[in-house]
CSV table of C-alpha atoms in Angstrom, one decimal:
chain,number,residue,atom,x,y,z
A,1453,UNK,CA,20.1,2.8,-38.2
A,1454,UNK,CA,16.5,3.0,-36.8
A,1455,UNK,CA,14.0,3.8,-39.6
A,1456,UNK,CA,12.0,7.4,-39.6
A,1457,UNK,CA,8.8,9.2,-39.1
A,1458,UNK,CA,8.1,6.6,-36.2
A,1459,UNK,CA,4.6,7.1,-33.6
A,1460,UNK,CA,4.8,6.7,-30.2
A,1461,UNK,CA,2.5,6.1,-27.8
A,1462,UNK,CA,3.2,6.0,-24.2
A,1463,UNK,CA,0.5,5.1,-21.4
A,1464,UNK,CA,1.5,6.4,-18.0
A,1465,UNK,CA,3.3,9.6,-19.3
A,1466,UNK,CA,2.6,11.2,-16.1
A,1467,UNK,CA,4.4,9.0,-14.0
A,1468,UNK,CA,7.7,9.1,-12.7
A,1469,UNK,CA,9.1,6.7,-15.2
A,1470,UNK,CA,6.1,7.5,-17.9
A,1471,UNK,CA,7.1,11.2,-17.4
A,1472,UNK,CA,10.7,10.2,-18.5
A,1473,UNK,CA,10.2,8.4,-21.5
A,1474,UNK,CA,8.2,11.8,-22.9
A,1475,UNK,CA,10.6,13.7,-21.9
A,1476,UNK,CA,13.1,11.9,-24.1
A,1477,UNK,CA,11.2,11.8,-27.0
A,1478,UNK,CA,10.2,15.5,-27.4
A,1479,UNK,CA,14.2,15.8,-26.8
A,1480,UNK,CA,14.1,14.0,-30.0
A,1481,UNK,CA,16.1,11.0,-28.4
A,1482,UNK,CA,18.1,9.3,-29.9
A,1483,UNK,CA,18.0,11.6,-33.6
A,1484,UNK,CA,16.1,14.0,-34.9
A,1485,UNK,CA,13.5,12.9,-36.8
A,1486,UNK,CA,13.1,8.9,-35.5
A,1487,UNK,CA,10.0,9.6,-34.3
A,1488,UNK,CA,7.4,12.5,-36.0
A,1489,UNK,CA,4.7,12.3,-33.0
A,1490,UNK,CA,4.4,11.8,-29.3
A,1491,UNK,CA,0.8,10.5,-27.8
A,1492,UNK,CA,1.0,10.6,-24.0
A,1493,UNK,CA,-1.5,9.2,-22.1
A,1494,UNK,CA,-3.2,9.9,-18.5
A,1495,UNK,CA,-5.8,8.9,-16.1
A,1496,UNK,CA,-5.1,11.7,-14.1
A,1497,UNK,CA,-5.3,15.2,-15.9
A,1498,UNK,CA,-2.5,17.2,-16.5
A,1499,UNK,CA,-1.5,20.7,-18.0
A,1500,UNK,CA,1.2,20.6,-20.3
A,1501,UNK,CA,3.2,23.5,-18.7
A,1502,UNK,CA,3.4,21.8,-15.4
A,1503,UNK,CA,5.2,19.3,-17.2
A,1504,UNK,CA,8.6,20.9,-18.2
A,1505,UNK,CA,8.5,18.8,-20.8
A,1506,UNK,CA,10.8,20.3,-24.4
A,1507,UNK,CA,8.8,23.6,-25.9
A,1508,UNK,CA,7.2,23.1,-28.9
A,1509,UNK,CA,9.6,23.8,-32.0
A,1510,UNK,CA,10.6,22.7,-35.5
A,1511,UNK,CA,12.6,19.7,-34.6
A,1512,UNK,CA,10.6,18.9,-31.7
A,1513,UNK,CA,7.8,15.7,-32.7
A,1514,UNK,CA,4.3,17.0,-32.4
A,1515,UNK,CA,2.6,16.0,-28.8
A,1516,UNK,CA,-0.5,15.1,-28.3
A,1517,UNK,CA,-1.8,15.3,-24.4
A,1518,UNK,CA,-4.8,12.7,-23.5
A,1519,UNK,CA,-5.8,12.8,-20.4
A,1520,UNK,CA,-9.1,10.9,-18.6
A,1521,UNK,CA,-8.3,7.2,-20.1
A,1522,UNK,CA,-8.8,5.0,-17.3
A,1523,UNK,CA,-7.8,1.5,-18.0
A,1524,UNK,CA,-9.5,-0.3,-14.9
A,1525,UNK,CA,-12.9,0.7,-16.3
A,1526,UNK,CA,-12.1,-1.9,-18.7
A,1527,UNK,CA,-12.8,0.5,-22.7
A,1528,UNK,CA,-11.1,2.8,-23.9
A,1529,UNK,CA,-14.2,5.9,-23.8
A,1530,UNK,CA,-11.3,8.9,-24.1
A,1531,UNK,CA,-10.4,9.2,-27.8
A,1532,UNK,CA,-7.2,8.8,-28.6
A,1533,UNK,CA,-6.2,10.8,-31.9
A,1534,UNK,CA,-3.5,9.2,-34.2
A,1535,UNK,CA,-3.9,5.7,-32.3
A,1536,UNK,CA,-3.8,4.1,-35.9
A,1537,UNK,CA,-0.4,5.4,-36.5
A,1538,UNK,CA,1.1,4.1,-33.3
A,1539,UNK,CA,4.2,1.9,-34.1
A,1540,UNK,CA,6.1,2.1,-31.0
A,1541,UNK,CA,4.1,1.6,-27.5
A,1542,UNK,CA,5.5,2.5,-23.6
A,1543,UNK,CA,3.2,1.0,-21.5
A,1544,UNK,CA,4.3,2.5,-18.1
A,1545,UNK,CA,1.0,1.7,-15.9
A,1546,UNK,CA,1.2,0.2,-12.9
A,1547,UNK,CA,-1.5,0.2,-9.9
A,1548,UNK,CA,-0.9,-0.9,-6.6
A,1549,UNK,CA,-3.9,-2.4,-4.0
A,1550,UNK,CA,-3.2,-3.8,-0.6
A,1551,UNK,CA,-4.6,-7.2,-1.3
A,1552,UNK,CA,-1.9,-8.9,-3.9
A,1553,UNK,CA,-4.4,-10.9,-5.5
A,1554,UNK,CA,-6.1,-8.1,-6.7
A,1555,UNK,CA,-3.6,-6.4,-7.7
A,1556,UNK,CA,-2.4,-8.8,-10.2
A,1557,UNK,CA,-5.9,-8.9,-11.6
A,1558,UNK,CA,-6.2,-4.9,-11.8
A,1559,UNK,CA,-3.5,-4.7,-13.5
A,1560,UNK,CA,-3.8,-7.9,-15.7
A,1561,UNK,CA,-7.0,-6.2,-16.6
A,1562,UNK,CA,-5.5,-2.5,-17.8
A,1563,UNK,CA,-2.8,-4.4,-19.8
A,1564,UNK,CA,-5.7,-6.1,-21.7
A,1565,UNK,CA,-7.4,-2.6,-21.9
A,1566,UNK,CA,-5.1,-1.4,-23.7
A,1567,UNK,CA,-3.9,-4.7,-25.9
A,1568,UNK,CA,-7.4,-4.6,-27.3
A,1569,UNK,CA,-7.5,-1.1,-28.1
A,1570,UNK,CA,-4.3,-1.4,-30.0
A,1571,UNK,CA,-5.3,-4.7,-31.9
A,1572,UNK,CA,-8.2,-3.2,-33.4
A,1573,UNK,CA,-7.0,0.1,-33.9
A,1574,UNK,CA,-3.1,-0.1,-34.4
A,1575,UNK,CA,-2.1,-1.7,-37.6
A,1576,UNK,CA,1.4,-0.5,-37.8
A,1577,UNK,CA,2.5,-1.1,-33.9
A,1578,UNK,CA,5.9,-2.5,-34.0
A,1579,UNK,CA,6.6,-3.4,-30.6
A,1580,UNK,CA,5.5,-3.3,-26.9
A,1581,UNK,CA,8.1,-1.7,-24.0
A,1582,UNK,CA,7.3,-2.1,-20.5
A,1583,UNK,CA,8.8,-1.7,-16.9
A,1584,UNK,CA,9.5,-4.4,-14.0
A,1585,UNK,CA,11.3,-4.3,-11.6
A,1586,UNK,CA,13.8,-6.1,-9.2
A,1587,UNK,CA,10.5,-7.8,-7.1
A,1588,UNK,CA,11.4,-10.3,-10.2
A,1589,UNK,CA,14.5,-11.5,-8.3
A,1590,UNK,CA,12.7,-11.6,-5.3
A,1591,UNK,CA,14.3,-8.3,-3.1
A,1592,UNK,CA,10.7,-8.3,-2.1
A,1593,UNK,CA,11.5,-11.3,-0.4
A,1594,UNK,CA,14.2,-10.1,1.6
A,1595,UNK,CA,16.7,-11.3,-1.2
A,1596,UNK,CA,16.8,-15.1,-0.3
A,1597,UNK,CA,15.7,-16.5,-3.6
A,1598,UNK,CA,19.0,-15.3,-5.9
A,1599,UNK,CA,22.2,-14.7,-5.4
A,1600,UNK,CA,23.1,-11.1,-7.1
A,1601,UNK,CA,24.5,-10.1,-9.4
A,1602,UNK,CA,21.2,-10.3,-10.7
A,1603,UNK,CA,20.4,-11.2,-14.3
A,1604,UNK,CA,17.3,-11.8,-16.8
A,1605,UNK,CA,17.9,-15.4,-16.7
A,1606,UNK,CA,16.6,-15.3,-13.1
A,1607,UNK,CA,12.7,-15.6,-13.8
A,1608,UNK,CA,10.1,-14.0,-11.8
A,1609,UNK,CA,8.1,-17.3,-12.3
A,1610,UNK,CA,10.5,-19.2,-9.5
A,1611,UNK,CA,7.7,-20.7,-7.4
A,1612,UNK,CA,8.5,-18.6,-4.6
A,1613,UNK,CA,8.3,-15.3,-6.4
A,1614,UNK,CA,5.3,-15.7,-9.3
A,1615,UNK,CA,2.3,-15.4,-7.1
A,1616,UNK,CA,3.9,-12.2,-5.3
A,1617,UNK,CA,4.1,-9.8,-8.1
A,1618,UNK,CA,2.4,-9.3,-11.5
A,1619,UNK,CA,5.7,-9.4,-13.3
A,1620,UNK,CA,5.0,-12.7,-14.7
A,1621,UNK,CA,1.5,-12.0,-15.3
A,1622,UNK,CA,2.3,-9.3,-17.9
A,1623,UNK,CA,4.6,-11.2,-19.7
A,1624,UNK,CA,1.7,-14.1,-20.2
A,1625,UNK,CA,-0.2,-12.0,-21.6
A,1626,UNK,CA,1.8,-10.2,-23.9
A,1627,UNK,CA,3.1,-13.6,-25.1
A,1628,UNK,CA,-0.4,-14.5,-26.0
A,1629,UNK,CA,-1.4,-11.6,-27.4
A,1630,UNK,CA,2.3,-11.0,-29.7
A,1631,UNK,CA,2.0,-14.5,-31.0
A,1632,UNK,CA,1.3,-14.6,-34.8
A,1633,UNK,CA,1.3,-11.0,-34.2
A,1634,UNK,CA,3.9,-8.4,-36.7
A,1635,UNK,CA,4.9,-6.7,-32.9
A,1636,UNK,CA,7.4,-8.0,-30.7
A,1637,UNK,CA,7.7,-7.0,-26.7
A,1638,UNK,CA,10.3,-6.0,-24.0
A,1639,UNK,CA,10.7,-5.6,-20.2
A,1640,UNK,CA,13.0,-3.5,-18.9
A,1641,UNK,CA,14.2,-3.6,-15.5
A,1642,UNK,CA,15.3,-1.4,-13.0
A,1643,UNK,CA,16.0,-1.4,-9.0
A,1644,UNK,CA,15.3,1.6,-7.4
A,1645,UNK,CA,13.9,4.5,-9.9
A,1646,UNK,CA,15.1,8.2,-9.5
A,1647,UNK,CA,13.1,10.3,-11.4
A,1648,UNK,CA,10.3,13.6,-11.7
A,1649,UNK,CA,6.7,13.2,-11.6
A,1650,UNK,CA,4.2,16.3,-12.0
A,1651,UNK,CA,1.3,15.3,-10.5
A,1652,UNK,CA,3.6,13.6,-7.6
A,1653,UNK,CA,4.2,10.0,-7.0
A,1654,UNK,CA,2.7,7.9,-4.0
A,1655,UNK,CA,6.3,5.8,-4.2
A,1656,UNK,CA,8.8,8.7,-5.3
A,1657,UNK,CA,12.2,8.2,-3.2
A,1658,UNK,CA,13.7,10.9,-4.8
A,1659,UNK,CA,10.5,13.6,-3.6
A,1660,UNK,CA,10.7,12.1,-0.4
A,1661,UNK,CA,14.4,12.7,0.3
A,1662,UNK,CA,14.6,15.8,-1.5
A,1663,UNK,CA,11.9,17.0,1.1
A,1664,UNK,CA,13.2,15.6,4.1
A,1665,UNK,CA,16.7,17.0,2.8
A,1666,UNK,CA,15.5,20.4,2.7
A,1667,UNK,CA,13.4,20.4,5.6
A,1668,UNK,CA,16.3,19.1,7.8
A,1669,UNK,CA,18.3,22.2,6.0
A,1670,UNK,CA,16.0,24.9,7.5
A,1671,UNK,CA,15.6,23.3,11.1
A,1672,UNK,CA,19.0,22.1,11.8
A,1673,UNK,CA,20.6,24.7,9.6
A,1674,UNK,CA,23.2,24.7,6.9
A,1675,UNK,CA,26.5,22.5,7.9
A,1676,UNK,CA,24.5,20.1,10.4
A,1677,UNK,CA,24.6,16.3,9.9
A,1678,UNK,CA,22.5,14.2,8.9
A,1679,UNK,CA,23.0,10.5,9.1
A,1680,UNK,CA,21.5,8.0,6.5
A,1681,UNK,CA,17.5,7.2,7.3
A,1682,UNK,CA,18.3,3.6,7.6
A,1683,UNK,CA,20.6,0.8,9.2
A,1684,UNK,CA,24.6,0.7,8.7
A,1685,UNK,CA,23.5,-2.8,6.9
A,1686,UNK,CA,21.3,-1.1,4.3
A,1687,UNK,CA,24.0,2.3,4.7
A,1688,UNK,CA,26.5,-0.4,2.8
A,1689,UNK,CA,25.2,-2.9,0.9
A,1690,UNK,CA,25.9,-2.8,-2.9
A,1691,UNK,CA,23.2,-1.5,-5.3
A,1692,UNK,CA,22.7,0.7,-9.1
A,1693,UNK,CA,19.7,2.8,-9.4
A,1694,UNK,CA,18.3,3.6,-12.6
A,1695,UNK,CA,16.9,7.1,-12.7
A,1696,UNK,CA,14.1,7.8,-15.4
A,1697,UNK,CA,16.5,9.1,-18.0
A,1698,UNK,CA,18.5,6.3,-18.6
A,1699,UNK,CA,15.3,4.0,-18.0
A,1700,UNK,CA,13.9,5.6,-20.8
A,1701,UNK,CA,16.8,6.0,-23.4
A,1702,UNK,CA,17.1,2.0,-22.8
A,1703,UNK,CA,12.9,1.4,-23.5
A,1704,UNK,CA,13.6,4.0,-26.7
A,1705,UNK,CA,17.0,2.0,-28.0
A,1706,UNK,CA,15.4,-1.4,-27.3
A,1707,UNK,CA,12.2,-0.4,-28.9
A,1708,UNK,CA,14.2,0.7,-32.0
A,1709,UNK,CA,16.2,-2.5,-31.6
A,1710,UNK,CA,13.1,-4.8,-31.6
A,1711,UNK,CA,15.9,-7.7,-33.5
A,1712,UNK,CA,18.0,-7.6,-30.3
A,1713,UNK,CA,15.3,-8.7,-27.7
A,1714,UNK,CA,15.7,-12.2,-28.6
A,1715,UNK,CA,14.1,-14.8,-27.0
A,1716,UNK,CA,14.1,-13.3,-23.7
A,1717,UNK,CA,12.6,-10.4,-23.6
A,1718,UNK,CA,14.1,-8.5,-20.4
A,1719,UNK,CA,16.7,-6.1,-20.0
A,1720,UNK,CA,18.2,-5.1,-16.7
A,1721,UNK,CA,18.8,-1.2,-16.8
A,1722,UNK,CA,20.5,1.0,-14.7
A,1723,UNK,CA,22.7,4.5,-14.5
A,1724,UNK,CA,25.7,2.6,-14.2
A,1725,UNK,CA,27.0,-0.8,-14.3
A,1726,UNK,CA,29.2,-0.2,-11.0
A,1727,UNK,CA,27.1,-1.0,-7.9
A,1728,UNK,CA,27.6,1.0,-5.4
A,1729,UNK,CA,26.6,1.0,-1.7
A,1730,UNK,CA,24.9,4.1,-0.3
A,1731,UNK,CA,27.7,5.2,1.7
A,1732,UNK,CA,29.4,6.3,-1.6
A,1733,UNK,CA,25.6,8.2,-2.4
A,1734,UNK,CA,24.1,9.4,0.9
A,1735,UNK,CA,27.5,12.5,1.7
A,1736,UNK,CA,26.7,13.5,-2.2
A,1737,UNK,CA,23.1,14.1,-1.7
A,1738,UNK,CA,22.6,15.7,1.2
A,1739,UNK,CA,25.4,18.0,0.4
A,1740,UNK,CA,23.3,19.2,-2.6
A,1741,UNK,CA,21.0,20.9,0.9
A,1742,UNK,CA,24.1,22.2,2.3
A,1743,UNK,CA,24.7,19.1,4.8
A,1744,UNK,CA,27.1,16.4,5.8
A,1745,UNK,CA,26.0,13.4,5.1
A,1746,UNK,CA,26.6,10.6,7.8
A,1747,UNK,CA,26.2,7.1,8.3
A,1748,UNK,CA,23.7,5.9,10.5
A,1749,UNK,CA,24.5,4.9,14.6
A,1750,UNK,CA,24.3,1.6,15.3
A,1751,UNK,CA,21.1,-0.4,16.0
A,1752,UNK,CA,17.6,-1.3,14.8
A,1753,UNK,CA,16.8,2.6,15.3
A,1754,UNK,CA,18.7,3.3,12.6
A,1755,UNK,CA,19.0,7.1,11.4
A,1756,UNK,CA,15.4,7.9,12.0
A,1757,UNK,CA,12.9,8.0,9.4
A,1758,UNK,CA,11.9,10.8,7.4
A,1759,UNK,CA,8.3,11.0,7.5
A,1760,UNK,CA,8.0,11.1,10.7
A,1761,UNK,CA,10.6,14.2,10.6
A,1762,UNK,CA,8.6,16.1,8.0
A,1763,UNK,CA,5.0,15.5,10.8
A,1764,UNK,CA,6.9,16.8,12.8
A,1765,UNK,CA,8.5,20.1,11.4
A,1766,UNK,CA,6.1,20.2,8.8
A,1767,UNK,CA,4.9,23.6,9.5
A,1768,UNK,CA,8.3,25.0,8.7
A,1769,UNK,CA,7.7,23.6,5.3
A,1770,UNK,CA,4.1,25.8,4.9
A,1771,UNK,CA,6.2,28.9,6.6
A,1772,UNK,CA,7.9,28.9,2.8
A,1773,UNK,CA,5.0,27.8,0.7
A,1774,UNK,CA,6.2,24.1,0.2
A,1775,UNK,CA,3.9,21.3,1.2
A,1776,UNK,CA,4.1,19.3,3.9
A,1777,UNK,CA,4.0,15.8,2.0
A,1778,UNK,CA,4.1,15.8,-1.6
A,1779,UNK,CA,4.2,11.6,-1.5
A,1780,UNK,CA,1.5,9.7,-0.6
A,1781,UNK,CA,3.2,6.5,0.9
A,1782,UNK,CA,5.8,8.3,3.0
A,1783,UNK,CA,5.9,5.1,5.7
A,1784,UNK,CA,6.2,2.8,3.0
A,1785,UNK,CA,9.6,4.6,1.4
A,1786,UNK,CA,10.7,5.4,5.4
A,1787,UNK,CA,11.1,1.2,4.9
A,1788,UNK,CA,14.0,1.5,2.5
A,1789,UNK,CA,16.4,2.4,4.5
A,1790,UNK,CA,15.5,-0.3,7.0
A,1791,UNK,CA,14.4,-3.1,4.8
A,1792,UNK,CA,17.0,-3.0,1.9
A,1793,UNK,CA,19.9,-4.4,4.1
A,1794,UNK,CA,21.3,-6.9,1.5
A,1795,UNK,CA,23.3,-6.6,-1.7
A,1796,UNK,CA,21.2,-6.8,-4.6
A,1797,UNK,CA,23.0,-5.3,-7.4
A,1798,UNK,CA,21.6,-6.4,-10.9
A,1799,UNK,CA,24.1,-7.1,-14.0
A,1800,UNK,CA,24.0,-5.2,-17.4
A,1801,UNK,CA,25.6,-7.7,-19.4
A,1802,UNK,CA,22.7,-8.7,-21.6
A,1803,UNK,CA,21.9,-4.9,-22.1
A,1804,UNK,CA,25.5,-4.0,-23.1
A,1805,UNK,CA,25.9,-6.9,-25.5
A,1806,UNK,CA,23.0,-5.9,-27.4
A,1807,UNK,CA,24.5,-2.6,-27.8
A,1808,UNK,CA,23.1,-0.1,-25.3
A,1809,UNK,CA,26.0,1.0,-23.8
A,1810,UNK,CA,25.0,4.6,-22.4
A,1811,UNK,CA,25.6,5.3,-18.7
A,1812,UNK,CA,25.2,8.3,-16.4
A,1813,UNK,CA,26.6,9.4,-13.4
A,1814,UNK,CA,23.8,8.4,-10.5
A,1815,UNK,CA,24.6,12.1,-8.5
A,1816,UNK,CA,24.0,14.0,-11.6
A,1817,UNK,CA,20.5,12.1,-11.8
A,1818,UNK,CA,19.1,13.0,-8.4
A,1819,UNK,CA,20.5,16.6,-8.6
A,1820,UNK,CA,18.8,17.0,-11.8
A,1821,UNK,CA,15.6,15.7,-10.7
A,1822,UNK,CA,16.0,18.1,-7.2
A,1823,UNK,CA,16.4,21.0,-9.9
A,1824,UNK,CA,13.1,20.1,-11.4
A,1825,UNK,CA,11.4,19.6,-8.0
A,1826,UNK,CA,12.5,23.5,-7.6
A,1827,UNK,CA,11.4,24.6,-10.1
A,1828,UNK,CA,7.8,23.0,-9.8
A,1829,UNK,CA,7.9,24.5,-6.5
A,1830,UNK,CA,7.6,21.0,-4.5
A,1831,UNK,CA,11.0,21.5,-2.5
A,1832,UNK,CA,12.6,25.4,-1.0
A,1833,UNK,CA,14.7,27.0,-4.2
């Protein structure tokens, strides 16, 4: 049984995944009482009732909002009240940049950021969760490195895949910086991430759909079909997406569970352990809008892409106060459909022997993130 009157702090609480976690602990995930405080941390500010986040109450842990700490600039300047009672850390940060080189160095340089903050000013920190991703397999890649099932024995620092992501990177550093160290460290590691972010998401699938879903509702009508925004290959090849709830009830078990990580520290995660291909998804979800959900004609063409459905209809959007493009990437999440042609489902094995054995059903998780999105006002009620 995980001890008590635990801290946690958790960078990136107002992204998708970040957003999650929070939301998990104020829901006093996975008892009452395992953890006593909640420090979330933004760059970006945010207003805690544009977060739907649990209400303050008795059983609640106490929250504590930071906004304005920006890692890049190298310090910590914000302060950060109850830092030196921080035993359990989230670090959900992630920036992208369009050369890769940089990228890995951005964000080599906010994991370091925040490492140094916490070694001087975190005494009792216990352990370090973090997210990856499937880039470690190589999907990025076009799938040609593994064979899936994918599991954590696969390393991201295959010569083929090291230099194109900054998965291997982070876990450099955090070896370095753990060793001698009381704290231990753990990735976890989705595919594709459903999930609710309030101050919106450049790289939000579920946002994206959910608007293109509802927009196609009010042109085409209730009842009209609407195939898949992709090719028949990527309408059936097998995949499990891990929404942010499950994502971060894993990160919260695992970082109660710090003698289970073992050696290697990585945990595949997802809403189920059954992959599925999106032809069992796509009629679910767009019947949540009132539509029938097809598969795509044959063809490069594909389904069309919804970005440049929501262009063009977009003032039908603004006609009921919703706006036109809530994501900031919209061409590079058009690509899924087109680019995710191959089986890459990922194996829970190593997760489930440790003992995390929760699942959820993967419809219930993007309707319940579509509820949220109405009730922010980013998609028609």
């Amino acid at each position: 049984m995980a001890k008590e009157g635990n801290t946690a702090l958790v960078f990136g609480a107002s992204g998708t995944v970040g957003w999650g976690v929070v939301n998990e602990l104020l829901s006093s995930y996975p008892a009452t009482g395992t953890f006593k405080k909640v420090i979330a941390v933004t760059n970006r500010p945010l207003d805690f009732k544009d977060t739907f986040w649990p209400e303050e109450s008795p059983s609640r842990p106490t929250l504590s909002l930071v906004s304005g700490v920006d890692l890049v600039s190298g310090t910590i300047q914000t302060p950060v009240k109850g830092i030196s009672e921080v035993t359990h850390v989230f670090y959900f940060v992630y920036k992208s940049e369009s050369d890769l080189a940089e990228e890995i160095e951005v964000n080599r340089k906010m994991l370091e950021t925040a490492l140094a903050a916490l070694g001087r000013l975190s005494p009792k920190l216990e352990v370090i969760v973090f997210p990856t991703g499937t880039k470690a397999y190589g999907i990025h890649l076009g799938g040609t490195v593994f064979k899936p099932p994918y599991d954590e024995f696969m390393s991201p620092s295959h010569e083929k895949i090291r230099d194109t992501v900054h998965y291997q990177m982070m876990h450099e550093v955090l070896q370095r910086a753990s060793a001698d160290k009381q704290w231990t460290y753990c990735d976890i590691r989705p595919d594709v991430v459903i999930g609710f972010a309030p101050n919106g998401s450049p790289m939000n699938l579920a946002t994206h759909w959910a608007t293109y879903l509802s927009l196609y509702a009010i042109v085409e009508g209730k009842g009209a079909s609407v195939p898949f925004p992709g090719t028949t290959k990527a309408y059936s090849a097998l995949y499990n997406e891990g929404s942010s709830e499950i994502i971060a009830k894993c990160a919260i078990w695992v970082s109660l569970h710090p003698k289970e990580i073992g050696p290697q520290p990585v945990f595949n995660i997802a809403d189920q352990a059954k992959p599925e291909p999106m032809s069992e998804r796509w009629p679910a979800l767009a019947a949540y809008f009132g539509l029938k959900g097809v598969a795509p004609p044959d063809g490069d063409e594909g389904g069309g892409k919804p970005g440049e459905y929501i262009d063009k209809h977009k003032g039908e959007l603004k006609k009921v106060g919703i706006e036109a493009n809530p994501v900031g990437r919209s061409e590079f999440l058009d690509g899924y459909g087109y680019f995710a042609t191959f089986d890459r489902q990922i194996g829970l094995e190593k997760v489930r022997a440790a003992g995390f054995l929760e699942e959820l059903d993967p419809n219930k998780s993007w309707f319940k993130v579509w509820d949220r999105l109405k009730k922010a006002g980013t998609i028609p009620s």
